[in-house]
mmCIF file of N, CA and C in Angstrom:
data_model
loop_
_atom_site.group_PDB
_atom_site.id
_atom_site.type_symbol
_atom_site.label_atom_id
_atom_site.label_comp_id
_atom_site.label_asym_id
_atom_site.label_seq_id
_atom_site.Cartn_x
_atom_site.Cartn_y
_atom_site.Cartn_z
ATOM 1 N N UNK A 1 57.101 -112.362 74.593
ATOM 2 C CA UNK A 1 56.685 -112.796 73.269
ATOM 3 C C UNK A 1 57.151 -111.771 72.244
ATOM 4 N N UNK A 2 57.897 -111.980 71.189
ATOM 5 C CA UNK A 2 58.468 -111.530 70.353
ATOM 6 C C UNK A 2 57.130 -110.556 69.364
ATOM 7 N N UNK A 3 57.156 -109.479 69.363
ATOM 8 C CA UNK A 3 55.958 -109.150 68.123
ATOM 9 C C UNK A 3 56.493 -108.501 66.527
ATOM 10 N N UNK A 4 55.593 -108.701 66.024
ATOM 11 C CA UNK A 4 55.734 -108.671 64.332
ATOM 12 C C UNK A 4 54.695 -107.543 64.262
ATOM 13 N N UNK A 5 55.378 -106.467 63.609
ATOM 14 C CA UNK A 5 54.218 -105.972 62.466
ATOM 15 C C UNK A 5 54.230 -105.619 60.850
ATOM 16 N N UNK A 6 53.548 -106.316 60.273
ATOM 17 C CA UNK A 6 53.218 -106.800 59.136
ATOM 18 C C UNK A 6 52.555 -105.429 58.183
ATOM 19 N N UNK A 7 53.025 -104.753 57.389
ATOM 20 C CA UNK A 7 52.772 -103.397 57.076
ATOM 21 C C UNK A 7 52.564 -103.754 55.347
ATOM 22 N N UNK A 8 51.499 -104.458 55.361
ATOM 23 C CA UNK A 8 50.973 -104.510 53.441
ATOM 24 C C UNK A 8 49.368 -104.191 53.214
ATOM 25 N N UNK A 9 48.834 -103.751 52.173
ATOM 26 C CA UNK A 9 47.699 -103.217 51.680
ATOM 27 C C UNK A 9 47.222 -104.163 51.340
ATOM 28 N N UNK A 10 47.333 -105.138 51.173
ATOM 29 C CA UNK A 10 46.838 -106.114 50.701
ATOM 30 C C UNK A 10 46.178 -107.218 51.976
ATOM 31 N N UNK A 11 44.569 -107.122 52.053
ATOM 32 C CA UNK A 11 44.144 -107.969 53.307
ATOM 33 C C UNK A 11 44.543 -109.360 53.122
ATOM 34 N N UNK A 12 44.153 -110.369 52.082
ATOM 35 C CA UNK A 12 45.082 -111.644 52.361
ATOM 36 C C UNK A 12 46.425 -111.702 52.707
ATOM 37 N N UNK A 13 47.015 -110.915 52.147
ATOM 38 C CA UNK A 13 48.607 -110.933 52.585
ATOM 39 C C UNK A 13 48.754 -111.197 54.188
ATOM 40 N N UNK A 14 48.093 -110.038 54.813
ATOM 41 C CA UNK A 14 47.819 -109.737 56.134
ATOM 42 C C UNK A 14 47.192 -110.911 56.800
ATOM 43 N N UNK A 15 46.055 -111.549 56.143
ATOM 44 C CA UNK A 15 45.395 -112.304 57.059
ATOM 45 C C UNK A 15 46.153 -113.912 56.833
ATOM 46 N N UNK A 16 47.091 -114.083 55.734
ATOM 47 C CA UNK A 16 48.156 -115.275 55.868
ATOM 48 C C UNK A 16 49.237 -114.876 56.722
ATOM 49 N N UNK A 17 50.107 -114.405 56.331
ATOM 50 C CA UNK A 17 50.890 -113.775 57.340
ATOM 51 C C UNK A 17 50.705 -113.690 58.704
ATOM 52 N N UNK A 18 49.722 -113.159 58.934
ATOM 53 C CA UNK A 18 49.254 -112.752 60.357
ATOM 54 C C UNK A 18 49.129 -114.463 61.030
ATOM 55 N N UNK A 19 48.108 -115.098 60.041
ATOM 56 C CA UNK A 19 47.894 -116.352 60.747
ATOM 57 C C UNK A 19 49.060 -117.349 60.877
ATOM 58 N N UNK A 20 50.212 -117.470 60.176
ATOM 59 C CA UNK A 20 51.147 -118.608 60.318
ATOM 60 C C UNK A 20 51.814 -117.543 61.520
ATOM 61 N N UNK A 21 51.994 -115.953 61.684
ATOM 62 C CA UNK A 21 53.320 -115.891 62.622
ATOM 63 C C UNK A 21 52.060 -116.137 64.134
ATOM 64 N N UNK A 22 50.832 -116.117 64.426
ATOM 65 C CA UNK A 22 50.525 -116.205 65.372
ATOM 66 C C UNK A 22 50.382 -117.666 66.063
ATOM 67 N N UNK A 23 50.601 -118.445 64.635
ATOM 68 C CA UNK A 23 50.328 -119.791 64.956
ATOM 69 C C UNK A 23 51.597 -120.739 65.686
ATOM 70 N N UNK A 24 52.928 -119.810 65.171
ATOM 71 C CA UNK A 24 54.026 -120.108 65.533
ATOM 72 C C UNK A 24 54.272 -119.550 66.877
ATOM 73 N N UNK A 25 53.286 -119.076 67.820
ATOM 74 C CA UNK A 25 53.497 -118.074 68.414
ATOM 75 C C UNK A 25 53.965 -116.509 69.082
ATOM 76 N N UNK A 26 54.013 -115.962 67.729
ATOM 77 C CA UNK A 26 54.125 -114.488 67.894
ATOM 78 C C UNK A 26 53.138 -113.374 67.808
ATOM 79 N N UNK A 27 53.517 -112.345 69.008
ATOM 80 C CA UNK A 27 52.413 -111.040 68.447
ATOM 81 C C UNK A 27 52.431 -110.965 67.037
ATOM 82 N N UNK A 28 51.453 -110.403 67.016
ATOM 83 C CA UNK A 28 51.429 -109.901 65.465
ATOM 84 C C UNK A 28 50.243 -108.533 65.472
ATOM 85 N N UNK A 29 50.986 -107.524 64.751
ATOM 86 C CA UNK A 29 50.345 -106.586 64.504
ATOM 87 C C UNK A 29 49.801 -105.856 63.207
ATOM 88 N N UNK A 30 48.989 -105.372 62.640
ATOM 89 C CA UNK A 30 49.269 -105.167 61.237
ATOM 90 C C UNK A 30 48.927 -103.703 60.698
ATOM 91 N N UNK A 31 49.606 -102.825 59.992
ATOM 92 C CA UNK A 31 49.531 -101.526 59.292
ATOM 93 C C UNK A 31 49.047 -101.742 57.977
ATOM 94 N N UNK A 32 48.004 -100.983 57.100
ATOM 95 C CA UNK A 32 47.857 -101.612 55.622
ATOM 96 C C UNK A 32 48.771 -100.047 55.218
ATOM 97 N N UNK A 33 49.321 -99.256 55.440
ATOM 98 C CA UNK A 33 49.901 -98.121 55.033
ATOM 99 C C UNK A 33 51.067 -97.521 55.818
ATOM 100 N N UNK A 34 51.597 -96.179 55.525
ATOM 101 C CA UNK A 34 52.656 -95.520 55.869
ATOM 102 C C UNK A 34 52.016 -94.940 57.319
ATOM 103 N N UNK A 35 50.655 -94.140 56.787
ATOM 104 C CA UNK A 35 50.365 -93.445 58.541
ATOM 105 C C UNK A 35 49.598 -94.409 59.091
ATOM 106 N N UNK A 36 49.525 -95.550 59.040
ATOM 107 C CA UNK A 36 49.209 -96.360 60.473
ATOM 108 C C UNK A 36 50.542 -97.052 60.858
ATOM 109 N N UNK A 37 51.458 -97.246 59.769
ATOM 110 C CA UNK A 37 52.369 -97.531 60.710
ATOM 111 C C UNK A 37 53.030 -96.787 61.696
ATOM 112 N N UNK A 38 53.312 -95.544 60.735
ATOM 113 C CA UNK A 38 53.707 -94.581 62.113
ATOM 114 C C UNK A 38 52.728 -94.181 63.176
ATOM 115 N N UNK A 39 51.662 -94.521 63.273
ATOM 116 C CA UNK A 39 50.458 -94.468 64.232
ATOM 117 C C UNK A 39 50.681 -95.563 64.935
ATOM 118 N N UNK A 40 51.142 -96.488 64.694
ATOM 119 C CA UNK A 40 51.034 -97.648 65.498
ATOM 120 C C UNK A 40 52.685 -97.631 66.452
ATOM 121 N N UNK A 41 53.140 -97.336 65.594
ATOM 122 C CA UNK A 41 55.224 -97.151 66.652
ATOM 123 C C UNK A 41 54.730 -96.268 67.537
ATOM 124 N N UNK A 42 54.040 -95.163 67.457
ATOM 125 C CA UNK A 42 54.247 -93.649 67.898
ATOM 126 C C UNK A 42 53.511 -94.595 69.106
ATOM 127 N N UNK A 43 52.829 -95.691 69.391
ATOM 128 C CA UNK A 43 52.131 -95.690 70.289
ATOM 129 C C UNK A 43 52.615 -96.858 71.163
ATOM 130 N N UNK A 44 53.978 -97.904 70.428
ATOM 131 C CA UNK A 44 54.337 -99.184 71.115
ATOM 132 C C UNK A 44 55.956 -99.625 69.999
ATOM 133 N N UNK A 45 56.718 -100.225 70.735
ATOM 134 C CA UNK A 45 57.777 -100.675 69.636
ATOM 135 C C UNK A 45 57.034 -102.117 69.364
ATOM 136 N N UNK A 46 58.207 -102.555 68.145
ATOM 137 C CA UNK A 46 57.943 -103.935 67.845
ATOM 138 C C UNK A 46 59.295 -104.411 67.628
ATOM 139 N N UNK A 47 59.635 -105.398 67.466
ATOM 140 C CA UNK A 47 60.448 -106.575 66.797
ATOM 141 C C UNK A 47 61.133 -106.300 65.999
ATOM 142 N N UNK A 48 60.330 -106.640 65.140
ATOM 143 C CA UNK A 48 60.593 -106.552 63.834
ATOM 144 C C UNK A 48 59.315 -106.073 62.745
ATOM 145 N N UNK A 49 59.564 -105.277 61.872
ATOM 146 C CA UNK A 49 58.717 -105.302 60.687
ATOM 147 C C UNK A 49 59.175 -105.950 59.689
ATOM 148 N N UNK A 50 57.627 -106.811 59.047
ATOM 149 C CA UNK A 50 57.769 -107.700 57.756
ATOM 150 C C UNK A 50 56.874 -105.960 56.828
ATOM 151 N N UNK A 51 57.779 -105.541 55.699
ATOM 152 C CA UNK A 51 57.765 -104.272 54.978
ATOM 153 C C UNK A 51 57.505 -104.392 53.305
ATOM 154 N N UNK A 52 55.926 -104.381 52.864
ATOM 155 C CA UNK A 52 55.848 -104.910 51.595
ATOM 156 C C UNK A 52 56.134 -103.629 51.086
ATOM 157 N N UNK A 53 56.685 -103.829 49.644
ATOM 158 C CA UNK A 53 57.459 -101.922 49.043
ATOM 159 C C UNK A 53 56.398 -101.582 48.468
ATOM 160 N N UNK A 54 54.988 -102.389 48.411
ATOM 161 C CA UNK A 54 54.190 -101.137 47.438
ATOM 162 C C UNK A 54 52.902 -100.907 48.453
ATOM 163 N N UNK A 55 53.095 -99.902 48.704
ATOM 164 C CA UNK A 55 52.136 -99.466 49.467
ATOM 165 C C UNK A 55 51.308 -97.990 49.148
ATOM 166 N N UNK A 56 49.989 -97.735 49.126
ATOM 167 C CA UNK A 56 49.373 -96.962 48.577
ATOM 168 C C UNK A 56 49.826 -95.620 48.726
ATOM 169 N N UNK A 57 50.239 -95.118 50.223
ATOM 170 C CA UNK A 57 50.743 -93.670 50.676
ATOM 171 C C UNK A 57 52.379 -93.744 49.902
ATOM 172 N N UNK A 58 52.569 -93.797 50.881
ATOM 173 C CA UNK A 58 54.445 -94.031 50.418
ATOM 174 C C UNK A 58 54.814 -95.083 50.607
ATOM 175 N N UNK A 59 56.101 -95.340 49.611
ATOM 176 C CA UNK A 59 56.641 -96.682 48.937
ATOM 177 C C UNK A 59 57.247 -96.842 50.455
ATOM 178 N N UNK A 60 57.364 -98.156 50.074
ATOM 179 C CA UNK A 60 58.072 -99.328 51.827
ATOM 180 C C UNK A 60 59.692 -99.356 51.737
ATOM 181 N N UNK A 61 59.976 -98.709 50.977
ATOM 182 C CA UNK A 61 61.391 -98.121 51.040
ATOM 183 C C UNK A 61 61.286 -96.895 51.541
ATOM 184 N N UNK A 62 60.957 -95.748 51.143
ATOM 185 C CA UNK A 62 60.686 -94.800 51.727
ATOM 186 C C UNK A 62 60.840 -94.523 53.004
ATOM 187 N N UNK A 63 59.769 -95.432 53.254
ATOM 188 C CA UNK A 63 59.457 -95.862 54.915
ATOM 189 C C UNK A 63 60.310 -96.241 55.818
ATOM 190 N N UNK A 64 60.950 -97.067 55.016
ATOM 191 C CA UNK A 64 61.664 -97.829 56.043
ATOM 192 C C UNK A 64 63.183 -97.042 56.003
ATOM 193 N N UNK A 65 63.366 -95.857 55.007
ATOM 194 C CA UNK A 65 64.256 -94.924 55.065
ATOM 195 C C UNK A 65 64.101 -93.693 56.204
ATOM 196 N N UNK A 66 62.907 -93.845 56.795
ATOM 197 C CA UNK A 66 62.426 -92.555 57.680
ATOM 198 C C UNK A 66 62.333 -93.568 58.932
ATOM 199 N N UNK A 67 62.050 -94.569 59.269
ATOM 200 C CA UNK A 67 62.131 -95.473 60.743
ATOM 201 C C UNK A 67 63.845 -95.959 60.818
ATOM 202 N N UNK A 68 64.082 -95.850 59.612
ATOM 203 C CA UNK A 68 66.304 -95.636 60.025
ATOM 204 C C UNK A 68 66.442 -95.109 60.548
ATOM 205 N N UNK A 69 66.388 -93.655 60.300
ATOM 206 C CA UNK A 69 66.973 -92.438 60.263
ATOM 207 C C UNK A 69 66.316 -91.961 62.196
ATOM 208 N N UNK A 70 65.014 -92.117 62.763
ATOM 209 C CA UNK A 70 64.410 -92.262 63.791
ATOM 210 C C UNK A 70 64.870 -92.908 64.620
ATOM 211 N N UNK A 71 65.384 -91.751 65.843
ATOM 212 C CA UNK A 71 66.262 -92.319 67.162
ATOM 213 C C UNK A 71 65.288 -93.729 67.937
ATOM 214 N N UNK A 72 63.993 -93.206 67.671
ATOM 215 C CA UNK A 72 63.448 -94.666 68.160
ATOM 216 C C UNK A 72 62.673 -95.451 67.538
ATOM 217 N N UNK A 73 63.129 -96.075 66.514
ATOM 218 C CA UNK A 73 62.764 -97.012 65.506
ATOM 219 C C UNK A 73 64.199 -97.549 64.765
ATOM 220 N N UNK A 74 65.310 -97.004 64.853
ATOM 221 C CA UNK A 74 66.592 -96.983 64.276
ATOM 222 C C UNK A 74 66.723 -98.573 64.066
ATOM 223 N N UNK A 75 66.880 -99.118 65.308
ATOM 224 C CA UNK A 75 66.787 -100.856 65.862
ATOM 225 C C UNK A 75 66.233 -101.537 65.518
ATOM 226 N N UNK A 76 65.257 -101.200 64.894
ATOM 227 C CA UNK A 76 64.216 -102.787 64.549
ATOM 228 C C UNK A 76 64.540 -103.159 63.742
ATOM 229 N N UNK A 77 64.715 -104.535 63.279
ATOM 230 C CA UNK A 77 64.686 -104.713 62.203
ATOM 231 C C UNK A 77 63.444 -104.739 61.202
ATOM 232 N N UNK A 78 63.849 -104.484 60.110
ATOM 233 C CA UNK A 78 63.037 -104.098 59.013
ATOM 234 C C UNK A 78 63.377 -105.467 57.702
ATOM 235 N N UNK A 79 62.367 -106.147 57.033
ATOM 236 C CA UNK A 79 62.259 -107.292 56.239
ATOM 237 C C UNK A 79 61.509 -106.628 55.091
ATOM 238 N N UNK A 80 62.106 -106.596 54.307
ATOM 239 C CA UNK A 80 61.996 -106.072 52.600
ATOM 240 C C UNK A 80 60.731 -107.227 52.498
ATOM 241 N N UNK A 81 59.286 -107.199 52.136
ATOM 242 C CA UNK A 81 58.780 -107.771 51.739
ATOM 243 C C UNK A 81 57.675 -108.085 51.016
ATOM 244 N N UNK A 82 58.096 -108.459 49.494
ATOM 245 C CA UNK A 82 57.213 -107.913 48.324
ATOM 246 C C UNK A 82 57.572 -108.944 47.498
ATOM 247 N N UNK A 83 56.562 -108.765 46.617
ATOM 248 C CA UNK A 83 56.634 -109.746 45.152
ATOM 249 C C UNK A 83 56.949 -108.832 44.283
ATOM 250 N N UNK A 84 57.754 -107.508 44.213
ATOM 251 C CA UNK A 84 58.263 -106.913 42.942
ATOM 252 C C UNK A 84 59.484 -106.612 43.174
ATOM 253 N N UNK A 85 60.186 -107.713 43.016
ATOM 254 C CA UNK A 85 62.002 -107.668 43.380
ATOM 255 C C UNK A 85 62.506 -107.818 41.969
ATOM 256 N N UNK A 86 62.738 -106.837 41.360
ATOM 257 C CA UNK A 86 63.291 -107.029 39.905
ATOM 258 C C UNK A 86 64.945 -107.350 39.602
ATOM 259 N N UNK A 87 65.543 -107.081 39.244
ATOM 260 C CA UNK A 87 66.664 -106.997 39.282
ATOM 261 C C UNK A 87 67.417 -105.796 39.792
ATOM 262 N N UNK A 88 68.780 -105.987 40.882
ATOM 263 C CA UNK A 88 68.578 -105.103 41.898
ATOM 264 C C UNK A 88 67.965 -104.572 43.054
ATOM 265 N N UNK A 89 66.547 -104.734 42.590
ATOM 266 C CA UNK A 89 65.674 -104.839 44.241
ATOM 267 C C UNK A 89 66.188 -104.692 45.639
ATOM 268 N N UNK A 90 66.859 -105.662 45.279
ATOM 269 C CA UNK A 90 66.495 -106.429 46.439
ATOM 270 C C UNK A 90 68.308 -105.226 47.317
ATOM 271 N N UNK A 91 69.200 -105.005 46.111
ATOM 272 C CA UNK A 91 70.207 -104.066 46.923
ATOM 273 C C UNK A 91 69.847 -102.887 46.679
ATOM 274 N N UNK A 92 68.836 -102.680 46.523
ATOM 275 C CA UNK A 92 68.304 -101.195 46.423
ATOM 276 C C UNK A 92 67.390 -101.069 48.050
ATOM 277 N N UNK A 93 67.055 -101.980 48.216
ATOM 278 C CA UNK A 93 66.519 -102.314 49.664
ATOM 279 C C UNK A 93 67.547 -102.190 50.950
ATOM 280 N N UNK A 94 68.115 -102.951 50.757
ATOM 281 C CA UNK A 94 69.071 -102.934 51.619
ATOM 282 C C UNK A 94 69.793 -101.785 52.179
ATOM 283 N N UNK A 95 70.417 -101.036 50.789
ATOM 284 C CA UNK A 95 70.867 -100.124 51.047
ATOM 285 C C UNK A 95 70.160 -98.984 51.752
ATOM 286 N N UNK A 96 68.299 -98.828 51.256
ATOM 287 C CA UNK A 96 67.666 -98.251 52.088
ATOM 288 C C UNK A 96 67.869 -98.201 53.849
ATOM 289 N N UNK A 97 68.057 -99.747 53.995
ATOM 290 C CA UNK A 97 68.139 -99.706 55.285
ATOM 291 C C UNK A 97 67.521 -101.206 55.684
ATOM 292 N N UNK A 98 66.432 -102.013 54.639
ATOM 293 C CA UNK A 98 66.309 -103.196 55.183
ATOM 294 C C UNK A 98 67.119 -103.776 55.834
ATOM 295 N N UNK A 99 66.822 -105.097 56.512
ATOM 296 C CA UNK A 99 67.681 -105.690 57.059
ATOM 297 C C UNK A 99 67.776 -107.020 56.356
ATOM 298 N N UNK A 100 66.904 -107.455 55.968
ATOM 299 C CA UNK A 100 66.794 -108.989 54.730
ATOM 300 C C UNK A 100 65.378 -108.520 54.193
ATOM 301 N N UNK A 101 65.321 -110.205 53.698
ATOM 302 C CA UNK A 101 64.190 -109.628 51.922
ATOM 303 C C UNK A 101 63.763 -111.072 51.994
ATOM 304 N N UNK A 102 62.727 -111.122 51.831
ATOM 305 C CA UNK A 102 61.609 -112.301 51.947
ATOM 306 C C UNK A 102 60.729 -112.104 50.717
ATOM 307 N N UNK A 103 60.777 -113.113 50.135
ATOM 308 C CA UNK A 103 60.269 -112.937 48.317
ATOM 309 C C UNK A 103 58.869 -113.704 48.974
ATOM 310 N N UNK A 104 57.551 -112.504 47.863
ATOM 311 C CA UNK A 104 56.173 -113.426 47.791
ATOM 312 C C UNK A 104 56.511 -113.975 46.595
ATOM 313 N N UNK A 105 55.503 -115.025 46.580
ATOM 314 C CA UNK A 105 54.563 -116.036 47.253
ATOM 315 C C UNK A 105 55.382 -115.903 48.359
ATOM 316 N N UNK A 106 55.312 -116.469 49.686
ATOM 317 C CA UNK A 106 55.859 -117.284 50.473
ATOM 318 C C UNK A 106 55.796 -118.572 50.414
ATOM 319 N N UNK A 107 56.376 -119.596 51.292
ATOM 320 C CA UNK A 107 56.333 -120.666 51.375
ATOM 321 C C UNK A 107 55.638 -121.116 52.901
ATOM 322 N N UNK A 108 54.473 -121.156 52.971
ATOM 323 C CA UNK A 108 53.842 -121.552 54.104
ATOM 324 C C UNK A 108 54.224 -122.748 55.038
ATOM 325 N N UNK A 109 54.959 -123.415 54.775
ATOM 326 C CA UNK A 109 56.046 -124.374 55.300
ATOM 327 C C UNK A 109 56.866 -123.663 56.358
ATOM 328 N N UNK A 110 57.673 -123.060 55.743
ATOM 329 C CA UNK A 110 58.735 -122.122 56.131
ATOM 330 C C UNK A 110 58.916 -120.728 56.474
ATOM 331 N N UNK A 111 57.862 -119.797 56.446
ATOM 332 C CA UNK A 111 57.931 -118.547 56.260
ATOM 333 C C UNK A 111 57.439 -118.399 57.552
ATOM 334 N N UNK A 112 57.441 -119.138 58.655
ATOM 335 C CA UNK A 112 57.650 -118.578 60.189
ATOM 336 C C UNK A 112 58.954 -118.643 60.495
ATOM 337 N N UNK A 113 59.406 -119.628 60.327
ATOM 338 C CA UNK A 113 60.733 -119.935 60.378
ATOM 339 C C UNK A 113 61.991 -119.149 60.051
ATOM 340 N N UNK A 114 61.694 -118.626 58.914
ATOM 341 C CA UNK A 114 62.348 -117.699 58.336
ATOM 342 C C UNK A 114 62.696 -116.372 59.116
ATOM 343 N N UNK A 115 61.065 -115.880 59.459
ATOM 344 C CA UNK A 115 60.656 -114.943 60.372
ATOM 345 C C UNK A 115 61.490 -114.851 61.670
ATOM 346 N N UNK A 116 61.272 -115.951 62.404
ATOM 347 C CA UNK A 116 61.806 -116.229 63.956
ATOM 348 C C UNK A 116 63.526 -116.553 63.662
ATOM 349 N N UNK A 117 64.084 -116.426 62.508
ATOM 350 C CA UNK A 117 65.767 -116.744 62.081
ATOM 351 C C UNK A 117 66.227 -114.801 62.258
ATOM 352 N N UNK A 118 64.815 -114.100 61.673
ATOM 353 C CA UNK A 118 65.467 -112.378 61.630
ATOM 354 C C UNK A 118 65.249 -111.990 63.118
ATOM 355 N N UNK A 119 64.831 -112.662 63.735
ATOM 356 C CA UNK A 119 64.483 -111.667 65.151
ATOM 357 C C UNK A 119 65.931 -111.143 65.432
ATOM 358 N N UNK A 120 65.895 -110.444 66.383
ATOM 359 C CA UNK A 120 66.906 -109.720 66.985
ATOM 360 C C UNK A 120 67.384 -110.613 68.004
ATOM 361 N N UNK A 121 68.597 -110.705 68.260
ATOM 362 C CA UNK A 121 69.530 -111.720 68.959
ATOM 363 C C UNK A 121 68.828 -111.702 70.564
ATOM 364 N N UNK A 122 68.445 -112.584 71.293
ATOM 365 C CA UNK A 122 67.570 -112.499 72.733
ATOM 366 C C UNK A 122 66.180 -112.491 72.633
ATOM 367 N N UNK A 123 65.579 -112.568 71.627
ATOM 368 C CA UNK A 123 64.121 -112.414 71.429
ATOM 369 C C UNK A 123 63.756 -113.582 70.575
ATOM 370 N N UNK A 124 62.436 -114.150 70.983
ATOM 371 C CA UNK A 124 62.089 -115.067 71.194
ATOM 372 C C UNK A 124 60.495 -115.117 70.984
#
């Protein structure tokens, strides 16, 4: 089973999110910050991270500039995912190191779908 962890401060975010990727059938794990996420790798890999950029400790760019750069986190993919994509954003992300960018709102229709399109090639 493919797992997700979902790294935003925001508890609805978390508890929508969480509920459509489990419903689609995936783990799902969730960080509301910078040191539980690294509390949570240090203790299991994942998938993929869905990565909202505003986060209370350090920004989700940041972050996801220090799980690059990390011989064991290098691989995962990482999903830019926030409602403050201004202009540029979104290649200011990238270049960090995201791997794609998933704009809030979501679309509850589609936003498993979307999800299970970034997995990593063999995972499922």
């Amino acid at each position: 089973m493919a797992s997700v962890l979902i790294v935003d401060d925001n508890l609805l975010n978390l508890e929508l999110t969480g509920f459509l990727l489990r419903e689609d059938g995936l783990e799902v794990l969730t960080a509301p910050d910078a040191a539980g996420t690294l509390s949570l790798l240090s203790e299991r890999g994942v998938d993929l991270i869905l990565m909202d950029i505003q986060l209370p400790d350090v920004d989700g760019i940041a972050l996801t500039r220090r799980l690059k750069a990390a011989p064991s986190t290098r691989g995962v993919v990482i999903v830019a995912y926030t409602a403050y994509a201004m202009k540029g954003d979104e290649a200011r992300m990238l270049e960090a190191g995201c791997d794609s960018y998933i704009a809030k709102p979501i679309d509850v229709h589609t936003f498993a779908a979307q999800v299970r399109a970034l997995l990593p090639p063999g995972v499922s």
